[in-house]
Amino acid sequence: MSPRQAAPVLLVALGGNALIQKGQQGTIEEQFANLREPIAQIARLSQRHRVIITHGNGPQVGNLLLQQECCQDVPRLPLEILVAQTQGQIGYMIESSLDNQFMALGLEVFKPLVSLISYVVVDRHDPAFANPDKPIGPVLSDEQAAGAPYPVMRTAKGWRRVVASPQPISIVEKREIKRLIGMDFIVICCGGGGISVVRQGRHFAGVDAVIDKDLASSRLGLEVGVDIFCMATDVPGAALDFGQPGERVLDSLSLAQARRHLDEGQFHAGSMGPKVRAALMFLEGGGKSALICSTSQIEAALAGKAGTQFVP
Ligand code: ADP
Ligand code: MG
């Protein structure tokens, strides 16, 4: 085994804010500018690690859904196709940002990059399908909601389309990803939690569902043998009493504490909750290291100087 192949495998799960920050419109210029900081760090880290990058796609898929609502002249596309589109567009943005950062580092040889359209298998009997509760896409008028060809729910913002958010069972391309990592490719995959598919005999069929990208990343990490699982987001780490006067960010979190705080509802469902669950699932499944940090502190967190570190 060459020294490079022995380099630890680092998986960075990039949160939505790596592309679009709160209050921004989400122009392409903004998205490239936001990517610069996390990607510069990942480019440096890639000199000492083998790297997998996963990413969210909420606002991007939301914009594609909005375009569909705005234009009746072209046929609507199912969610699986829209998720595939966002994996392509965001994969391209990450790849070109990495190339720029390799150039800035003055490297003679650039690591090979690949963005993979990734499917993630879910169970058609997952209880989430009986109760779709993940809002996606634009706010709908009463009229649009009444005539919508998909399930809708009244949320705090108004009527929105809802889809199921089932548990990820397996990443379809795990063998390919493992081989690419073995060849020291930087692999960008499982964008938006992956395209949800169910097994149909010997085939896979896309389903209307959204998998949390941190849970999908955790599963991926176990299936391909990731050493370090880093979830980078828009807060410095997991906090207790989040949003309240006594809020405190945790430097470290044991597995037992993590379970207890989850049960107490300290980590909100749909945001920090799945990140903590993803870390637990990874470490309980044999992963070595898991952490949650801000997208601006990935290197510091890996050095143990920032973020929330999960400890046994
Ligand atoms: P990402 O796109 O990175 O997955 P999420 O919105 O899913 O982002 O998760 C990050 C968010 O989790 C933070 O912006 C914060 O509002 C929320 N959050 C909920 N509970 C907590 C907590 N206990 N500590 C820190 N952040 C929390
Ligand atoms: Mg999230």
Coordinates of C-alpha atoms and ligand atoms in Angstrom, one line a residue:
M1 CA 0.0 0.0 0.0
S2 CA 1.5 3.4 -0.9
P3 CA 1.7 6.1 1.7
R4 CA -1.1 8.0 0.0
Q5 CA -3.4 5.1 0.2
A6 CA -2.7 4.9 3.9
A7 CA -3.9 8.5 4.4
P8 CA -7.0 8.7 6.6
V9 CA -10.3 9.0 4.8
L10 CA -12.1 12.3 5.7
L11 CA -15.7 12.8 4.9
V12 CA -16.9 16.4 5.0
A13 CA -20.7 16.9 4.9
L14 CA -21.2 20.5 3.8
G15 CA -24.3 22.2 5.1
G16 CA -26.6 24.3 3.0
N17 CA -24.8 27.5 4.2
A18 CA -21.6 26.5 2.4
L19 CA -23.6 27.5 -0.7
I20 CA -26.3 29.9 0.3
Q21 CA -26.3 31.8 3.6
K22 CA -29.2 33.1 5.6
G23 CA -30.7 36.3 4.0
Q24 CA -29.0 35.8 0.7
Q25 CA -30.8 35.5 -2.6
G26 CA -28.7 32.6 -3.7
T27 CA -27.2 33.9 -6.9
I28 CA -24.4 31.8 -8.5
E29 CA -21.9 34.5 -7.6
E30 CA -23.0 34.2 -3.9
Q31 CA -22.7 30.5 -4.0
F32 CA -19.2 30.5 -5.5
A33 CA -18.1 33.1 -3.0
N34 CA -19.5 31.1 0.0
L35 CA -17.8 27.9 -1.2
R36 CA -14.4 29.6 -1.2
E37 CA -13.7 29.3 2.6
P38 CA -14.7 25.7 3.2
I39 CA -13.3 24.5 -0.1
A40 CA -9.9 26.2 0.6
Q41 CA -9.7 24.3 3.8
I42 CA -10.7 21.0 2.2
A43 CA -8.1 21.6 -0.6
R44 CA -5.4 21.9 2.1
L45 CA -6.7 19.0 4.1
S46 CA -6.7 16.9 0.9
Q47 CA -2.9 17.0 1.0
R48 CA -3.0 14.8 4.1
H49 CA -6.3 12.9 3.7
R50 CA -8.3 11.1 1.2
V51 CA -11.5 13.1 0.8
I52 CA -15.2 12.6 0.3
I53 CA -17.5 15.6 0.1
T54 CA -21.3 15.3 0.6
H55 CA -23.6 18.4 0.5
G56 CA -27.1 19.6 1.1
N57 CA -29.4 20.9 -1.7
G58 CA -32.5 22.4 0.0
P59 CA -32.5 25.8 -1.5
Q60 CA -31.3 24.6 -5.0
V61 CA -34.0 21.9 -5.2
G62 CA -36.5 24.5 -3.8
N63 CA -35.6 26.9 -6.7
L64 CA -36.1 24.1 -9.3
L65 CA -39.5 23.4 -7.7
L66 CA -40.4 27.1 -7.8
Q67 CA -39.4 27.2 -11.5
Q68 CA -41.9 24.4 -12.1
E69 CA -44.7 26.2 -10.3
C70 CA -43.9 29.3 -12.4
C71 CA -43.9 27.7 -15.8
Q72 CA -46.8 25.5 -17.1
D73 CA -45.4 25.2 -20.6
V74 CA -42.9 22.4 -19.9
P75 CA -43.8 19.1 -18.2
R76 CA -43.2 18.9 -14.4
L77 CA -40.2 16.8 -13.4
P78 CA -40.4 14.3 -10.5
L79 CA -38.3 15.0 -7.4
E80 CA -35.8 12.3 -8.2
I81 CA -34.8 14.1 -11.4
L82 CA -34.6 17.5 -9.6
V83 CA -32.3 16.0 -7.0
A84 CA -30.1 14.5 -9.8
Q85 CA -30.0 18.0 -11.4
T86 CA -28.8 19.6 -8.1
Q87 CA -26.1 16.8 -7.7
G88 CA -24.8 17.8 -11.1
Q89 CA -24.9 21.6 -10.5
I90 CA -23.4 21.6 -7.0
G91 CA -20.9 18.9 -7.9
Y92 CA -19.7 21.2 -10.7
M93 CA -19.5 24.2 -8.4
I94 CA -17.5 22.2 -5.8
E95 CA -15.1 20.7 -8.4
S96 CA -14.3 24.1 -10.0
S97 CA -13.9 25.7 -6.6
L98 CA -11.4 22.9 -5.6
D99 CA -9.5 23.4 -8.9
N100 CA -9.2 27.1 -8.1
Q101 CA -7.9 26.4 -4.6
F102 CA -5.4 23.8 -5.9
M103 CA -4.1 26.5 -8.3
A104 CA -3.9 29.0 -5.4
L105 CA -1.8 26.4 -3.4
G106 CA 0.6 26.3 -6.3
L107 CA 0.3 22.5 -6.6
E108 CA 2.0 20.9 -9.6
V109 CA -0.3 17.9 -9.7
F110 CA -4.0 18.3 -8.9
K111 CA -5.9 15.4 -7.4
P112 CA -8.5 13.9 -9.7
L113 CA -12.0 14.9 -8.9
V114 CA -15.3 13.2 -9.6
S115 CA -18.9 14.0 -8.8
L116 CA -21.2 11.0 -8.7
I117 CA -24.9 10.9 -9.2
S118 CA -25.8 8.9 -6.1
Y119 CA -28.8 6.8 -5.2
V120 CA -29.6 5.9 -1.7
V121 CA -31.9 2.9 -1.0
V122 CA -34.8 3.4 1.4
D123 CA -37.4 0.9 2.6
R124 CA -40.8 1.3 0.9
H125 CA -42.3 0.3 4.2
D126 CA -40.4 3.0 6.2
P127 CA -43.1 4.5 8.5
A128 CA -42.1 8.0 7.1
F129 CA -44.0 7.2 3.9
A130 CA -47.3 7.0 5.8
N131 CA -46.7 10.4 7.2
P132 CA -44.8 12.8 4.8
D133 CA -43.7 15.7 6.9
K134 CA -40.6 17.3 5.2
P135 CA -41.7 20.6 3.5
I136 CA -40.0 21.3 0.2
G137 CA -40.3 23.9 -2.5
P138 CA -42.2 27.2 -2.5
V139 CA -45.2 28.4 -0.4
L140 CA -48.4 27.6 -2.3
S141 CA -51.6 29.7 -2.5
D142 CA -54.8 28.1 -1.2
E143 CA -55.8 27.4 -4.8
Q144 CA -52.5 25.8 -5.7
A145 CA -52.5 23.7 -2.6
A146 CA -56.1 22.5 -3.3
G147 CA -55.1 21.4 -6.9
A148 CA -51.6 20.1 -6.1
P149 CA -50.8 16.6 -7.5
Y150 CA -48.8 15.8 -4.4
P151 CA -49.3 15.9 -0.6
V152 CA -49.3 19.3 1.0
M153 CA -49.3 20.6 4.6
R154 CA -50.0 23.9 6.2
T155 CA -46.7 25.0 7.8
A156 CA -45.7 28.2 9.7
K157 CA -44.9 29.8 6.3
G158 CA -48.1 28.6 4.6
W159 CA -49.1 25.7 2.4
R160 CA -46.1 23.7 1.2
R161 CA -45.5 20.4 -0.6
V162 CA -44.4 17.7 1.8
V163 CA -42.5 14.5 1.2
A164 CA -41.4 11.6 3.3
S165 CA -38.0 11.6 5.0
P166 CA -37.1 7.9 5.3
Q167 CA -34.0 6.4 6.8
P168 CA -31.1 5.6 4.4
I169 CA -30.4 1.9 4.1
S170 CA -27.5 1.7 1.7
I171 CA -25.6 3.8 -0.9
V172 CA -26.0 2.1 -4.2
E173 CA -22.5 3.3 -5.5
K174 CA -20.6 2.3 -2.4
R175 CA -18.2 0.0 -4.2
E176 CA -17.4 2.6 -6.9
I177 CA -16.8 5.2 -4.2
K178 CA -14.5 2.9 -2.3
R179 CA -12.5 2.2 -5.4
L180 CA -12.2 5.9 -6.3
I181 CA -11.1 6.7 -2.8
G182 CA -8.5 3.9 -3.1
M183 CA -7.2 5.7 -6.2
D184 CA -7.1 9.0 -4.2
F185 CA -9.9 10.6 -6.2
I186 CA -11.7 13.4 -4.3
V187 CA -15.3 12.1 -4.5
I188 CA -18.3 14.4 -4.3
C189 CA -21.4 12.3 -3.8
C190 CA -24.7 11.7 -1.9
G191 CA -25.7 15.4 -2.7
G192 CA -29.0 16.3 -1.0
G193 CA -28.9 13.0 0.9
G194 CA -28.9 11.1 -2.4
I195 CA -31.7 10.2 -4.9
S196 CA -34.1 8.1 -2.9
V197 CA -34.8 4.8 -4.5
V198 CA -36.5 1.5 -3.5
R199 CA -35.7 -1.9 -4.8
Q200 CA -38.0 -3.3 -7.4
G201 CA -36.9 -6.8 -8.2
R202 CA -33.5 -6.4 -9.7
H203 CA -34.0 -2.7 -10.3
F204 CA -34.2 0.5 -8.4
A205 CA -37.1 3.0 -8.8
G206 CA -37.0 6.6 -7.7
V207 CA -39.5 7.7 -5.0
D208 CA -40.7 11.1 -3.8
A209 CA -38.7 11.4 -0.6
V210 CA -35.8 13.4 0.9
I211 CA -33.2 11.7 3.0
D212 CA -31.3 13.9 5.5
K213 CA -27.9 14.4 4.1
D214 CA -26.1 13.9 7.4
L215 CA -27.8 10.5 8.0
A216 CA -27.0 9.5 4.4
S217 CA -23.4 10.6 4.9
S218 CA -23.1 8.6 8.1
R219 CA -24.3 5.4 6.3
L220 CA -21.9 6.2 3.4
G221 CA -19.1 6.6 6.0
L222 CA -19.7 3.2 7.4
E223 CA -20.1 1.5 4.0
V224 CA -16.9 2.9 2.5
G225 CA -14.7 2.9 5.6
V226 CA -14.4 6.6 6.5
D227 CA -12.1 7.5 9.4
I228 CA -13.2 11.0 10.2
F229 CA -16.8 12.2 9.7
C230 CA -17.0 16.0 9.8
M231 CA -20.4 17.8 9.6
A232 CA -19.8 21.4 8.7
T233 CA -22.7 23.8 9.2
D234 CA -23.7 27.4 10.1
V235 CA -23.2 27.2 13.9
P236 CA -19.9 26.5 15.8
G237 CA -21.2 23.1 17.1
A238 CA -24.0 21.4 18.9
A239 CA -25.3 23.6 21.8
L240 CA -27.4 23.0 24.9
D241 CA -30.3 25.4 25.4
F242 CA -29.9 26.5 21.8
G243 CA -31.4 30.0 21.1
Q244 CA -31.9 30.6 24.8
P245 CA -30.0 33.0 27.2
G246 CA -28.0 30.1 28.7
E247 CA -26.9 28.7 25.3
R248 CA -23.6 26.9 25.4
V249 CA -21.7 25.2 22.6
L250 CA -20.4 21.8 23.6
D251 CA -16.7 21.1 23.0
S252 CA -17.2 17.4 23.4
L253 CA -20.1 15.0 23.7
S254 CA -19.9 11.4 24.9
L255 CA -22.2 9.0 23.2
A256 CA -24.2 8.5 26.4
Q257 CA -24.6 12.3 26.8
A258 CA -25.6 12.7 23.2
R259 CA -28.4 10.1 23.6
R260 CA -29.6 11.7 26.8
H261 CA -29.7 15.3 25.2
L262 CA -31.4 13.9 22.1
D263 CA -34.1 12.3 24.4
E264 CA -34.5 15.7 26.2
G265 CA -35.1 17.4 22.9
Q266 CA -32.0 19.6 23.0
F267 CA -31.2 19.0 19.3
H268 CA -34.0 20.0 17.0
A269 CA -35.6 17.5 14.7
G270 CA -34.7 18.2 11.1
S271 CA -31.5 20.2 11.8
M272 CA -29.1 19.4 14.7
G273 CA -31.0 16.3 15.7
P274 CA -30.1 14.3 12.6
K275 CA -26.5 15.5 12.9
V276 CA -26.1 14.1 16.4
R277 CA -27.9 10.9 15.4
A278 CA -25.6 10.6 12.3
A279 CA -22.6 10.9 14.6
L280 CA -24.0 8.3 17.0
M281 CA -24.8 5.9 14.1
F282 CA -21.3 6.4 12.7
L283 CA -19.4 5.7 15.9
E284 CA -21.7 2.9 17.1
G285 CA -21.1 1.3 13.7
G286 CA -17.4 1.3 14.1
G287 CA -16.4 4.8 12.8
K288 CA -13.4 6.3 14.6
S289 CA -14.1 10.1 14.8
A290 CA -17.1 12.3 14.3
L291 CA -17.5 16.1 14.8
I292 CA -19.8 19.0 14.1
C293 CA -18.3 22.4 13.4
S294 CA -18.9 25.6 11.4
T295 CA -17.9 25.7 7.7
S296 CA -15.3 28.3 8.6
Q297 CA -13.5 26.1 11.2
I298 CA -13.1 22.7 9.5
E299 CA -9.3 22.7 9.9
A300 CA -9.4 24.0 13.5
A301 CA -12.1 21.4 14.4
L302 CA -10.0 18.5 12.9
A303 CA -7.1 19.8 15.0
G304 CA -9.4 19.5 18.1
K305 CA -9.5 23.3 18.6
A306 CA -13.1 24.0 17.5
G307 CA -16.5 22.4 17.1
T308 CA -18.2 19.6 19.0
Q309 CA -16.1 16.4 19.2
F310 CA -17.8 13.1 19.9
V311 CA -15.9 11.0 22.4
P312 CA -16.6 7.4 23.7
Ligands
ADP1 P1 -27.3 22.0 7.4 O1 -27.6 22.5 6.1 O2 -25.9 22.3 7.8 O3 -27.6 20.5 7.6 P2 -29.4 22.5 9.4 O4 -30.2 23.7 9.4 O5 -30.0 21.2 9.1 O6 -28.1 22.8 8.5 O7 -28.7 22.4 10.8 C1 -28.0 23.4 11.5 C2 -29.0 24.2 12.3 O8 -29.3 23.5 13.5 C3 -28.4 25.5 12.9 O9 -28.5 26.6 12.0 C4 -29.3 25.7 14.1 O10 -30.3 26.7 13.9 C5 -30.0 24.4 14.4 N1 -30.0 23.8 15.7 C6 -31.0 23.2 16.3 N2 -30.7 22.8 17.5 C7 -29.5 23.1 17.8 C8 -28.6 23.0 18.8 N3 -28.9 22.3 20.0 N4 -27.3 23.5 18.7 C9 -26.9 24.1 17.6 N5 -27.7 24.3 16.5 C10 -29.0 23.8 16.6
MG2 MG -29.5 19.6 7.8

